[in-house]
Amino acid sequence: MHEPRDPAELLKAAAEDDQTAWDQLESRFGPRMWAVARACGLNATDAADAVQGAWLRLLENLHTIREPSGVGAWLATTTRREALLIIRKEPPGFPSFDVVHDPDPATVVLEADGSRLLWKTVSALHEPCRTLLQLVATDMGSQQVAMRLGMPVGAVGPTRIRCLEKLRTLISLQETVQ
Amino acid sequence: MINDEYFLAALRLAAGSDPIPGHVSAAARDAFGLRVSQAVTAAPADCAATRGVRGGDGPGMVRFVAAGLTFDLEVTVGDGLIDVAGQVFPHPGEGSHVDVRTPHLTLTRRLARTGQFAVTGLPPGWLSVVCHRPGLAPVQTRWVRIRP
């Protein structure tokens, strides 16, 4: 088995007309871009537009990405920006296209290779947070979550908010340590 | 609550419960075929006429400028399809033509003496125009999203 190619190497190869490298960028970062678009609250059609828009922006900037090794984060941030433009129904092209870096830990988790870290952090949470977040991650509805955890349905929402707050604090601490 | 939504999305991503649809991945891969070698990209430019291309409420203008060329695109969305009436100025020279592109369809038009061109019946979604000039680098507009 070959080692996975470095994102900077893939970007360079794509800029030199290598379709395989482009496909590998898509395999590596496409799922995360989709998650970013969905996280912004877009339906499937609009999320598809936001993701496609981000890839088209990459085509426009293939030779000018400042940090090629950070192309994954660039794609995720660009997807979020396109998603927000779609939500705000901005006319095309305005405002000017600047990628804004958001230091919020949630953004960092989703836009960096943070899935493993996130899952590890969830596993370290006390109950009911650990199970609740694992259930929520599989899109289980509030009623089913309540049944599984033996809590009233009305308590699921507030508990979820508290658990996400704990998760955010832990992730922030880990970011600080790193 | 977008931050919480981000965490939840990251959790779903890790759990694999909202995977990217196959057609979205395929479209991203096909997009590579839309690159234009050596092209200069024209950025949107503000002007009094270029306000409010939101579709459905009559035509709207978008202006792009680069490499000494200005593209004015008047976009109309009707019956679920897009019509574009455009002008490139100053005229890029004899033998020039434009490609009006969407990810699924490209239509080629010779420029009139006035630099004007028109296409009808494009599918909604992402749109870009490329001006090919003999002996000079092509100029492409940035991609814009047009939806009803």
Short mmCIF file of N, CA and C in Angstrom, two decimals, chain A residues 14 17-19 22-23 26-27 30-32 34-36 38-40 45-46 48-49 51-53 55-57 59-60 62 80 82 84 86 89 91-94 97 104-107 109-111 115 118-119 122 133 136-139 160 164 167-168 171, chain B residues 1-21 23-35 37 41 44-47 50-54 61-64 103 125-127 140-147:
data_model
loop_
_atom_site.label_atom_id
_atom_site.label_comp_id
_atom_site.label_asym_id
_atom_site.label_seq_id
_atom_site.Cartn_x
_atom_site.Cartn_y
_atom_site.Cartn_z
N ALA A 14 -2.51 18.54 -8.80
CA ALA A 14 -3.76 18.97 -9.45
C ALA A 14 -3.51 20.22 -10.30
N ASP A 17 -2.42 19.54 -13.69
CA ASP A 17 -3.38 18.80 -14.54
C ASP A 17 -3.55 17.33 -14.19
N ASP A 18 -3.29 16.96 -12.95
CA ASP A 18 -3.41 15.56 -12.54
C ASP A 18 -4.81 15.31 -11.95
N GLN A 19 -5.68 14.72 -12.76
CA GLN A 19 -7.06 14.45 -12.31
C GLN A 19 -7.09 13.51 -11.10
N TRP A 22 -6.67 15.43 -7.98
CA TRP A 22 -7.93 16.16 -7.68
C TRP A 22 -8.94 15.21 -7.04
N ASP A 23 -9.05 14.01 -7.62
CA ASP A 23 -9.99 13.02 -7.08
C ASP A 23 -9.63 12.65 -5.64
N GLU A 26 -10.75 15.26 -3.35
CA GLU A 26 -12.21 15.13 -3.14
C GLU A 26 -12.51 14.03 -2.13
N SER A 27 -11.83 12.89 -2.29
CA SER A 27 -12.05 11.78 -1.35
C SER A 27 -11.71 12.18 0.07
N GLY A 30 -14.01 15.98 0.70
CA GLY A 30 -15.43 16.13 0.33
C GLY A 30 -16.39 15.84 1.48
N PRO A 31 -16.21 14.71 2.21
CA PRO A 31 -17.16 14.41 3.29
C PRO A 31 -17.22 15.51 4.35
N ARG A 32 -16.07 16.09 4.67
CA ARG A 32 -16.04 17.15 5.67
C ARG A 32 -16.73 18.42 5.14
N TRP A 34 -19.15 18.49 3.04
CA TRP A 34 -20.59 18.21 3.10
C TRP A 34 -21.10 18.45 4.52
N ALA A 35 -20.34 17.96 5.51
CA ALA A 35 -20.74 18.14 6.90
C ALA A 35 -20.80 19.62 7.27
N VAL A 36 -19.85 20.40 6.76
CA VAL A 36 -19.83 21.84 7.04
C VAL A 36 -21.10 22.49 6.47
N ARG A 38 -23.96 21.12 5.74
CA ARG A 38 -25.14 20.67 6.48
C ARG A 38 -25.20 21.32 7.85
N ALA A 39 -24.02 21.54 8.45
CA ALA A 39 -23.96 22.17 9.77
C ALA A 39 -24.49 23.60 9.73
N CYS A 40 -24.40 24.21 8.56
CA CYS A 40 -24.91 25.58 8.41
C CYS A 40 -26.43 25.57 8.24
N THR A 45 -30.04 20.13 -1.54
CA THR A 45 -29.76 20.83 -2.81
C THR A 45 -28.81 21.99 -2.59
N ASP A 46 -29.09 22.81 -1.55
CA ASP A 46 -28.24 23.97 -1.29
C ASP A 46 -26.86 23.53 -0.79
N ALA A 48 -25.33 20.86 -1.66
CA ALA A 48 -24.61 20.42 -2.86
C ALA A 48 -24.04 21.63 -3.60
N ASP A 49 -24.82 22.72 -3.68
CA ASP A 49 -24.34 23.95 -4.32
C ASP A 49 -23.14 24.54 -3.57
N VAL A 51 -20.97 23.02 -1.64
CA VAL A 51 -19.79 22.17 -1.82
C VAL A 51 -19.21 22.36 -3.22
N GLN A 52 -20.10 22.35 -4.21
CA GLN A 52 -19.64 22.54 -5.60
C GLN A 52 -18.98 23.91 -5.75
N GLY A 53 -19.58 24.92 -5.11
CA GLY A 53 -19.02 26.27 -5.17
C GLY A 53 -17.61 26.31 -4.61
N TRP A 55 -15.44 23.87 -4.51
CA TRP A 55 -14.51 23.23 -5.46
C TRP A 55 -14.21 24.16 -6.64
N LEU A 56 -15.23 24.89 -7.10
CA LEU A 56 -15.00 25.83 -8.20
C LEU A 56 -14.07 26.97 -7.76
N ARG A 57 -14.20 27.40 -6.48
CA ARG A 57 -13.27 28.43 -5.96
C ARG A 57 -11.85 27.87 -5.94
N LEU A 59 -10.66 25.68 -7.99
CA LEU A 59 -10.19 25.73 -9.38
C LEU A 59 -9.68 27.13 -9.72
N GLU A 60 -10.43 28.15 -9.27
CA GLU A 60 -10.03 29.54 -9.57
C GLU A 60 -8.70 29.90 -8.89
N LEU A 62 -6.22 27.56 -7.89
CA LEU A 62 -5.33 26.39 -7.86
C LEU A 62 -3.86 26.77 -7.71
N ARG A 80 -18.12 26.84 4.07
CA ARG A 80 -18.94 27.56 5.06
C ARG A 80 -19.32 28.95 4.53
N GLU A 82 -19.55 29.91 1.37
CA GLU A 82 -20.55 29.77 0.30
C GLU A 82 -21.92 29.45 0.91
N LEU A 84 -23.04 30.31 3.86
CA LEU A 84 -23.60 31.50 4.50
C LEU A 84 -24.13 32.49 3.46
N ILE A 86 -25.41 31.59 0.63
CA ILE A 86 -26.67 31.00 0.16
C ILE A 86 -27.78 31.30 1.18
N LYS A 89 -28.86 34.74 0.96
CA LYS A 89 -29.32 35.07 -0.39
C LYS A 89 -28.59 36.29 -0.94
N PRO A 91 -26.53 38.53 -3.45
CA PRO A 91 -26.36 38.53 -4.90
C PRO A 91 -24.98 37.97 -5.23
N PRO A 92 -24.82 37.35 -6.39
CA PRO A 92 -23.55 36.72 -6.72
C PRO A 92 -22.41 37.72 -6.72
N GLY A 93 -21.30 37.27 -6.17
CA GLY A 93 -20.09 38.07 -6.26
C GLY A 93 -19.91 39.07 -5.13
N PHE A 94 -20.94 39.32 -4.34
CA PHE A 94 -20.81 40.31 -3.27
C PHE A 94 -21.20 39.68 -1.96
N PHE A 97 -14.76 38.34 -1.93
CA PHE A 97 -14.48 36.98 -1.48
C PHE A 97 -13.23 36.94 -0.61
N ASP A 104 -13.26 29.84 16.66
CA ASP A 104 -14.14 29.04 17.51
C ASP A 104 -13.74 27.56 17.48
N PRO A 105 -13.68 26.91 18.65
CA PRO A 105 -13.22 25.52 18.67
C PRO A 105 -14.07 24.57 17.84
N ALA A 106 -15.38 24.86 17.77
CA ALA A 106 -16.25 23.98 16.96
C ALA A 106 -15.82 24.02 15.50
N THR A 107 -15.49 25.23 15.04
CA THR A 107 -15.06 25.38 13.65
C THR A 107 -13.74 24.66 13.43
N VAL A 109 -12.60 22.11 15.01
CA VAL A 109 -12.81 20.66 15.02
C VAL A 109 -13.27 20.17 13.66
N LEU A 110 -14.24 20.90 13.08
CA LEU A 110 -14.82 20.42 11.83
C LEU A 110 -13.92 20.71 10.64
N GLU A 111 -13.18 21.81 10.71
CA GLU A 111 -12.43 22.22 9.53
C GLU A 111 -11.00 21.69 9.54
N SER A 115 -11.83 14.85 13.68
CA SER A 115 -12.87 13.88 14.00
C SER A 115 -12.42 12.89 15.08
N LEU A 118 -12.24 14.55 18.40
CA LEU A 118 -13.59 14.82 18.88
C LEU A 118 -14.20 13.56 19.49
N TRP A 119 -14.08 12.47 18.78
CA TRP A 119 -14.66 11.20 19.23
C TRP A 119 -14.03 10.76 20.54
N VAL A 122 -15.40 12.89 23.30
CA VAL A 122 -16.75 12.46 23.66
C VAL A 122 -16.67 11.23 24.56
N LEU A 133 -24.46 12.20 23.33
CA LEU A 133 -23.83 12.76 22.12
C LEU A 133 -23.59 11.67 21.07
N VAL A 136 -27.01 11.27 19.51
CA VAL A 136 -27.34 12.43 18.67
C VAL A 136 -26.56 12.38 17.36
N ALA A 137 -25.32 11.89 17.45
CA ALA A 137 -24.46 11.81 16.25
C ALA A 137 -25.05 10.87 15.20
N THR A 138 -25.87 9.94 15.63
CA THR A 138 -26.48 9.03 14.65
C THR A 138 -27.88 9.49 14.26
N ASP A 139 -28.15 10.77 14.56
CA ASP A 139 -29.42 11.39 14.17
C ASP A 139 -30.63 10.75 14.86
N ARG A 160 -28.59 18.24 26.17
CA ARG A 160 -27.73 18.27 24.98
C ARG A 160 -26.90 19.56 24.97
N LEU A 164 -22.86 19.68 25.10
CA LEU A 164 -22.07 20.32 24.05
C LEU A 164 -21.16 21.38 24.65
N LEU A 167 -18.27 19.62 26.10
CA LEU A 167 -17.41 19.18 25.00
C LEU A 167 -16.57 20.36 24.49
N ARG A 168 -17.24 21.50 24.34
CA ARG A 168 -16.54 22.69 23.84
C ARG A 168 -15.40 23.07 24.80
N ILE A 171 -12.53 20.58 24.43
CA ILE A 171 -11.80 20.78 23.16
C ILE A 171 -10.94 22.04 23.25
N MET B 1 -27.17 29.32 16.93
CA MET B 1 -26.57 28.12 17.52
C MET B 1 -25.68 27.40 16.51
N ILE B 2 -25.07 28.17 15.62
CA ILE B 2 -24.30 27.51 14.57
C ILE B 2 -23.12 26.74 15.14
N ASN B 3 -22.59 27.18 16.30
CA ASN B 3 -21.44 26.48 16.86
C ASN B 3 -21.83 25.09 17.33
N ASP B 4 -22.99 24.99 17.99
CA ASP B 4 -23.47 23.67 18.39
C ASP B 4 -23.72 22.81 17.15
N GLU B 5 -24.29 23.44 16.13
CA GLU B 5 -24.54 22.68 14.89
C GLU B 5 -23.23 22.16 14.31
N TYR B 6 -22.17 22.96 14.44
CA TYR B 6 -20.86 22.52 13.96
C TYR B 6 -20.39 21.29 14.71
N PHE B 7 -20.55 21.32 16.04
CA PHE B 7 -20.14 20.16 16.84
C PHE B 7 -20.96 18.94 16.43
N LEU B 8 -22.25 19.14 16.29
CA LEU B 8 -23.11 18.00 15.92
C LEU B 8 -22.73 17.47 14.54
N ALA B 9 -22.43 18.39 13.62
CA ALA B 9 -22.03 17.97 12.28
C ALA B 9 -20.73 17.18 12.34
N ALA B 10 -19.81 17.64 13.20
CA ALA B 10 -18.54 16.93 13.34
C ALA B 10 -18.77 15.53 13.93
N LEU B 11 -19.71 15.45 14.87
CA LEU B 11 -20.04 14.15 15.45
C LEU B 11 -20.66 13.23 14.41
N ARG B 12 -21.58 13.81 13.63
CA ARG B 12 -22.23 13.00 12.57
C ARG B 12 -21.20 12.55 11.55
N LEU B 13 -20.27 13.46 11.23
CA LEU B 13 -19.21 13.12 10.27
C LEU B 13 -18.41 11.94 10.80
N ALA B 14 -18.04 12.03 12.10
CA ALA B 14 -17.26 10.96 12.71
C ALA B 14 -18.06 9.65 12.76
N ALA B 15 -19.39 9.79 12.96
CA ALA B 15 -20.24 8.60 13.05
C ALA B 15 -20.67 8.09 11.68
N GLY B 16 -20.45 8.89 10.66
CA GLY B 16 -20.81 8.50 9.30
C GLY B 16 -22.32 8.46 9.06
N SER B 17 -23.08 9.29 9.81
CA SER B 17 -24.54 9.19 9.69
C SER B 17 -25.16 10.14 8.66
N ASP B 18 -24.37 11.07 8.10
CA ASP B 18 -24.89 11.92 7.02
C ASP B 18 -23.83 11.98 5.93
N PRO B 19 -23.63 10.87 5.23
CA PRO B 19 -22.53 10.83 4.25
C PRO B 19 -22.80 11.73 3.04
N ILE B 20 -21.74 12.15 2.41
CA ILE B 20 -21.87 12.98 1.21
C ILE B 20 -22.51 12.15 0.10
N PRO B 21 -23.56 12.66 -0.56
CA PRO B 21 -24.19 11.89 -1.64
C PRO B 21 -23.22 11.65 -2.80
N HIS B 23 -23.62 11.78 -5.95
CA HIS B 23 -23.65 12.72 -7.08
C HIS B 23 -22.90 14.01 -6.75
N VAL B 24 -22.82 14.35 -5.46
CA VAL B 24 -22.08 15.56 -5.06
C VAL B 24 -20.57 15.31 -5.24
N SER B 25 -20.13 14.12 -4.85
CA SER B 25 -18.72 13.76 -5.06
C SER B 25 -18.39 13.72 -6.55
N ALA B 26 -19.29 13.12 -7.32
CA ALA B 26 -19.04 13.00 -8.76
C ALA B 26 -18.97 14.37 -9.42
N ALA B 27 -19.86 15.29 -8.99
CA ALA B 27 -19.85 16.64 -9.57
C ALA B 27 -18.55 17.35 -9.23
N ALA B 28 -18.05 17.13 -8.00
CA ALA B 28 -16.79 17.78 -7.59
C ALA B 28 -15.64 17.26 -8.46
N ARG B 29 -15.65 15.97 -8.73
CA ARG B 29 -14.57 15.40 -9.55
C ARG B 29 -14.66 15.90 -10.99
N ASP B 30 -15.89 15.97 -11.50
CA ASP B 30 -16.08 16.45 -12.88
C ASP B 30 -15.67 17.92 -13.02
N ALA B 31 -15.77 18.67 -11.90
CA ALA B 31 -15.46 20.10 -11.96
C ALA B 31 -14.03 20.34 -12.44
N PHE B 32 -13.16 19.35 -12.24
CA PHE B 32 -11.76 19.51 -12.66
C PHE B 32 -11.67 19.77 -14.17
N GLY B 33 -12.64 19.23 -14.92
CA GLY B 33 -12.66 19.44 -16.37
C GLY B 33 -13.02 20.87 -16.76
N LEU B 34 -13.40 21.69 -15.77
CA LEU B 34 -13.82 23.07 -16.08
C LEU B 34 -12.66 24.07 -15.97
N ARG B 35 -11.47 23.57 -15.61
CA ARG B 35 -10.36 24.53 -15.50
C ARG B 35 -9.98 25.03 -16.89
N SER B 37 -6.84 26.57 -18.91
CA SER B 37 -5.40 26.76 -18.81
C SER B 37 -5.02 28.22 -19.03
N THR B 41 -8.62 35.35 -14.01
CA THR B 41 -9.97 35.34 -13.44
C THR B 41 -10.43 36.77 -13.17
N PRO B 44 -15.67 40.16 -9.43
CA PRO B 44 -16.86 41.00 -9.49
C PRO B 44 -16.49 42.45 -9.19
N ALA B 45 -17.17 43.35 -9.86
CA ALA B 45 -16.92 44.77 -9.64
C ALA B 45 -18.24 45.44 -9.34
N ASP B 46 -18.21 46.34 -8.41
CA ASP B 46 -19.45 47.03 -8.04
C ASP B 46 -19.74 48.14 -9.05
N CYS B 47 -20.98 48.24 -9.45
CA CYS B 47 -21.39 49.40 -10.21
C CYS B 47 -22.87 49.58 -9.99
N THR B 50 -25.25 46.90 -11.10
CA THR B 50 -25.11 45.49 -10.74
C THR B 50 -25.69 45.21 -9.36
N ARG B 51 -26.95 45.28 -9.22
CA ARG B 51 -27.59 45.01 -7.94
C ARG B 51 -28.68 43.96 -8.11
N GLY B 52 -28.71 43.06 -7.19
CA GLY B 52 -29.90 42.24 -7.00
C GLY B 52 -30.18 41.16 -8.01
N VAL B 53 -29.14 40.37 -8.41
CA VAL B 53 -29.45 39.20 -9.23
C VAL B 53 -29.87 38.08 -8.31
N ARG B 54 -31.13 38.00 -7.99
CA ARG B 54 -31.57 36.97 -7.08
C ARG B 54 -32.52 36.00 -7.76
N MET B 61 -28.00 42.48 -13.03
CA MET B 61 -26.70 42.64 -13.69
C MET B 61 -25.58 42.21 -12.77
N VAL B 62 -24.58 41.59 -13.35
CA VAL B 62 -23.35 41.32 -12.62
C VAL B 62 -22.21 41.80 -13.51
N ARG B 63 -21.26 42.53 -12.92
CA ARG B 63 -20.11 43.02 -13.69
C ARG B 63 -18.83 42.38 -13.17
N PHE B 64 -17.97 41.98 -14.10
CA PHE B 64 -16.66 41.43 -13.74
C PHE B 64 -15.60 42.19 -14.54
N PRO B 103 -21.70 23.70 -14.87
CA PRO B 103 -20.99 22.42 -14.72
C PRO B 103 -21.46 21.35 -15.70
N GLY B 125 -27.90 27.07 -11.27
CA GLY B 125 -26.75 26.60 -10.50
C GLY B 125 -25.56 27.51 -10.75
N TRP B 126 -24.38 26.93 -10.85
CA TRP B 126 -23.16 27.73 -11.04
C TRP B 126 -22.95 28.10 -12.50
N LEU B 127 -22.47 29.32 -12.70
CA LEU B 127 -22.32 29.86 -14.06
C LEU B 127 -21.02 30.68 -14.15
N GLN B 140 -11.67 34.54 -17.61
CA GLN B 140 -12.90 33.88 -17.13
C GLN B 140 -13.48 34.67 -15.97
N THR B 141 -14.80 34.74 -15.93
CA THR B 141 -15.42 35.38 -14.76
C THR B 141 -15.37 34.40 -13.61
N ARG B 142 -15.40 34.92 -12.40
CA ARG B 142 -15.58 34.02 -11.25
C ARG B 142 -16.92 33.32 -11.40
N TRP B 143 -17.03 32.15 -10.79
CA TRP B 143 -18.28 31.40 -10.82
C TRP B 143 -19.31 32.10 -9.94
N VAL B 144 -20.52 32.22 -10.46
CA VAL B 144 -21.61 32.79 -9.66
C VAL B 144 -22.76 31.78 -9.62
N ARG B 145 -23.48 31.81 -8.52
CA ARG B 145 -24.59 30.87 -8.35
C ARG B 145 -25.90 31.58 -8.69
N ILE B 146 -26.61 31.01 -9.65
CA ILE B 146 -27.90 31.58 -10.06
C ILE B 146 -28.99 30.53 -9.82
N ARG B 147 -29.89 30.85 -8.94
CA ARG B 147 -31.02 29.94 -8.64
C ARG B 147 -32.31 30.75 -8.64
#
